[in-house]
CSV table of C-alpha atoms in Angstrom, one decimal:
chain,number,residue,atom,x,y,z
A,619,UNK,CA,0.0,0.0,0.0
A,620,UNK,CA,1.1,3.6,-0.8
A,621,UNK,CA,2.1,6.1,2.0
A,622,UNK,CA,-0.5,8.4,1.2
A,623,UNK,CA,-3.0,6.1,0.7
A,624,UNK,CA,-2.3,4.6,4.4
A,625,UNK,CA,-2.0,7.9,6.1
A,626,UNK,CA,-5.3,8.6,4.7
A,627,UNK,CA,-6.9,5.5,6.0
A,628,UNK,CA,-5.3,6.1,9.3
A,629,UNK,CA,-6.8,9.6,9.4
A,630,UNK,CA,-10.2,9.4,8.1
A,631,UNK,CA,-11.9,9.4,11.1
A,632,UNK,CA,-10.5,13.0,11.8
A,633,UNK,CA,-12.9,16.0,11.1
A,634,UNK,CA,-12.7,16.8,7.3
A,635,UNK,CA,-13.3,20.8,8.3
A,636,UNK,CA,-10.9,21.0,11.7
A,637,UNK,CA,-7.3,22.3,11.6
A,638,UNK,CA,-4.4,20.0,13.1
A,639,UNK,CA,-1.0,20.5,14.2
A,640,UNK,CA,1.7,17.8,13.3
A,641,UNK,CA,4.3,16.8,15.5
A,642,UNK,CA,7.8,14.8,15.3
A,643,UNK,CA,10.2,14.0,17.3
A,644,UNK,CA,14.1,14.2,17.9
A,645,UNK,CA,15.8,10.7,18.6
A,646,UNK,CA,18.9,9.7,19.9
A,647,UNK,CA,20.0,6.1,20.1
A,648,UNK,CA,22.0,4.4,22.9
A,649,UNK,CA,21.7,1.0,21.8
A,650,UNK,CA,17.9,1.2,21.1
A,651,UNK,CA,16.2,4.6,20.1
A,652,UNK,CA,14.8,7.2,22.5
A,653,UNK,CA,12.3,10.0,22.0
A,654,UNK,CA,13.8,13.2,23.1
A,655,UNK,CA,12.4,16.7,22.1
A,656,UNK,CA,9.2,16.9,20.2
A,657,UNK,CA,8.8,19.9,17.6
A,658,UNK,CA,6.1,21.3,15.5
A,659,UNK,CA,6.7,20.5,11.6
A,660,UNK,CA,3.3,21.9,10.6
A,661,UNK,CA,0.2,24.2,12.2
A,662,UNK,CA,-2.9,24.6,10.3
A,663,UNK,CA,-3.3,21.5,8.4
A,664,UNK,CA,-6.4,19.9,6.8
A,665,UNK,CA,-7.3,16.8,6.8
A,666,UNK,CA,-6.6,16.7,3.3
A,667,UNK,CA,-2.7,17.8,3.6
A,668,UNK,CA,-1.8,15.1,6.3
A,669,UNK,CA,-0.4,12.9,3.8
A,670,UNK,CA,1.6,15.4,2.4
A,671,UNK,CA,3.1,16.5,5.6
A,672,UNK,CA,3.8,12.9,6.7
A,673,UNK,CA,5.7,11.9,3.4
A,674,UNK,CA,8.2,14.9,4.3
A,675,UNK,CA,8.7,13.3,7.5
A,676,UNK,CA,8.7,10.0,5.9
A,677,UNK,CA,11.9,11.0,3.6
A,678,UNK,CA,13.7,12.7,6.6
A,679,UNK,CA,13.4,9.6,8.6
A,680,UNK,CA,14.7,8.0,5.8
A,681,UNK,CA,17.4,9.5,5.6
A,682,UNK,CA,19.0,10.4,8.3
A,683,UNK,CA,17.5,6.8,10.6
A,684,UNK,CA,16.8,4.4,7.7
A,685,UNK,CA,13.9,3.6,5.7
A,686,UNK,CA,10.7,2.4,7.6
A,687,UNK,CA,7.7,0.0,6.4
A,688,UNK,CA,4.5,1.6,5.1
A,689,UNK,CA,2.8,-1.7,6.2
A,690,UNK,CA,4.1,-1.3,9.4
A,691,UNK,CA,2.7,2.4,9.8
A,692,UNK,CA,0.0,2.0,12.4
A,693,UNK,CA,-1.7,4.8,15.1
A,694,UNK,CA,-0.8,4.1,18.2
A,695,UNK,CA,-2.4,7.0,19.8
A,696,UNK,CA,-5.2,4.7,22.1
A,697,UNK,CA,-2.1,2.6,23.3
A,698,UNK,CA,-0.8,5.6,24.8
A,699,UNK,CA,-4.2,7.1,26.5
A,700,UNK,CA,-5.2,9.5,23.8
A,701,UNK,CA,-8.3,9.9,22.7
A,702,UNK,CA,-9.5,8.8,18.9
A,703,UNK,CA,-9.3,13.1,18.0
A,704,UNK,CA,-5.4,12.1,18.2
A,705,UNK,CA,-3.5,10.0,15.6
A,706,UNK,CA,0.2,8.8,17.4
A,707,UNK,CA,1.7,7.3,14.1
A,708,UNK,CA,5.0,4.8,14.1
A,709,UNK,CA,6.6,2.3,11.7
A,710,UNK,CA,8.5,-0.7,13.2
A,711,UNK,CA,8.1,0.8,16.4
A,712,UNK,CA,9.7,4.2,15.3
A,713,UNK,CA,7.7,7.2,15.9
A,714,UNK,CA,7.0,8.9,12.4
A,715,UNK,CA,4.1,11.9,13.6
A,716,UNK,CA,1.5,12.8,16.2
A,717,UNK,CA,-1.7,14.8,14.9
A,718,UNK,CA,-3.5,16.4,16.8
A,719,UNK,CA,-6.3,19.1,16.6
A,720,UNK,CA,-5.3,23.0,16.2
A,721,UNK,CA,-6.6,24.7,19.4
């Protein structure tokens, strides 16, 4: 399945008219990898732009931490207690992006 075409699934639930922010993260590794400081990459967003935004992230991650599976590409934003207006999503157990609504 295409990147796009998963983020989109992944997403569809969101509001088609609210605004989100996107998130990432900085990571360091010490022999398995560690979420450090999280930064916004995007404010504003549509529902419809999400896949864009998350393919740049995609191609970042790829290159500077090594290619991650698109089937892998899950939300895990209920396994970590937020609720369904969040979308938490991570590739081989890699964080990629966290969505959430602009305030």
């Amino acid at each position: 399945m295409k990147l796009e075409t998963k983020v989109k699934h992944l997403t569809a639930h969101l509001s088609p008219s609210a605004l989100f922010i996107v998130q990432a993260y900085e990571m360091t590794y010490d022999g398995g990898w560690s979420v450090n400081t999280p930064f916004r990459i995007a404010s504003g967003v549509t529902r419809e732009e999400l896949p864009g935004i998350v393919r740049g992230r995609w191609e970042v991650i790829a290159a500077n931490y090594g290619r991650k599976s698109v089937s892998a590409l899950r939300d895990v934003a209920n396994d970590h207690g937020y609720g369904p207006q969040n979308v938490n999503l991570e590739s081989d157990y890699f964080p990629i992006v966290a969505i959430f609504p602009a305030r």
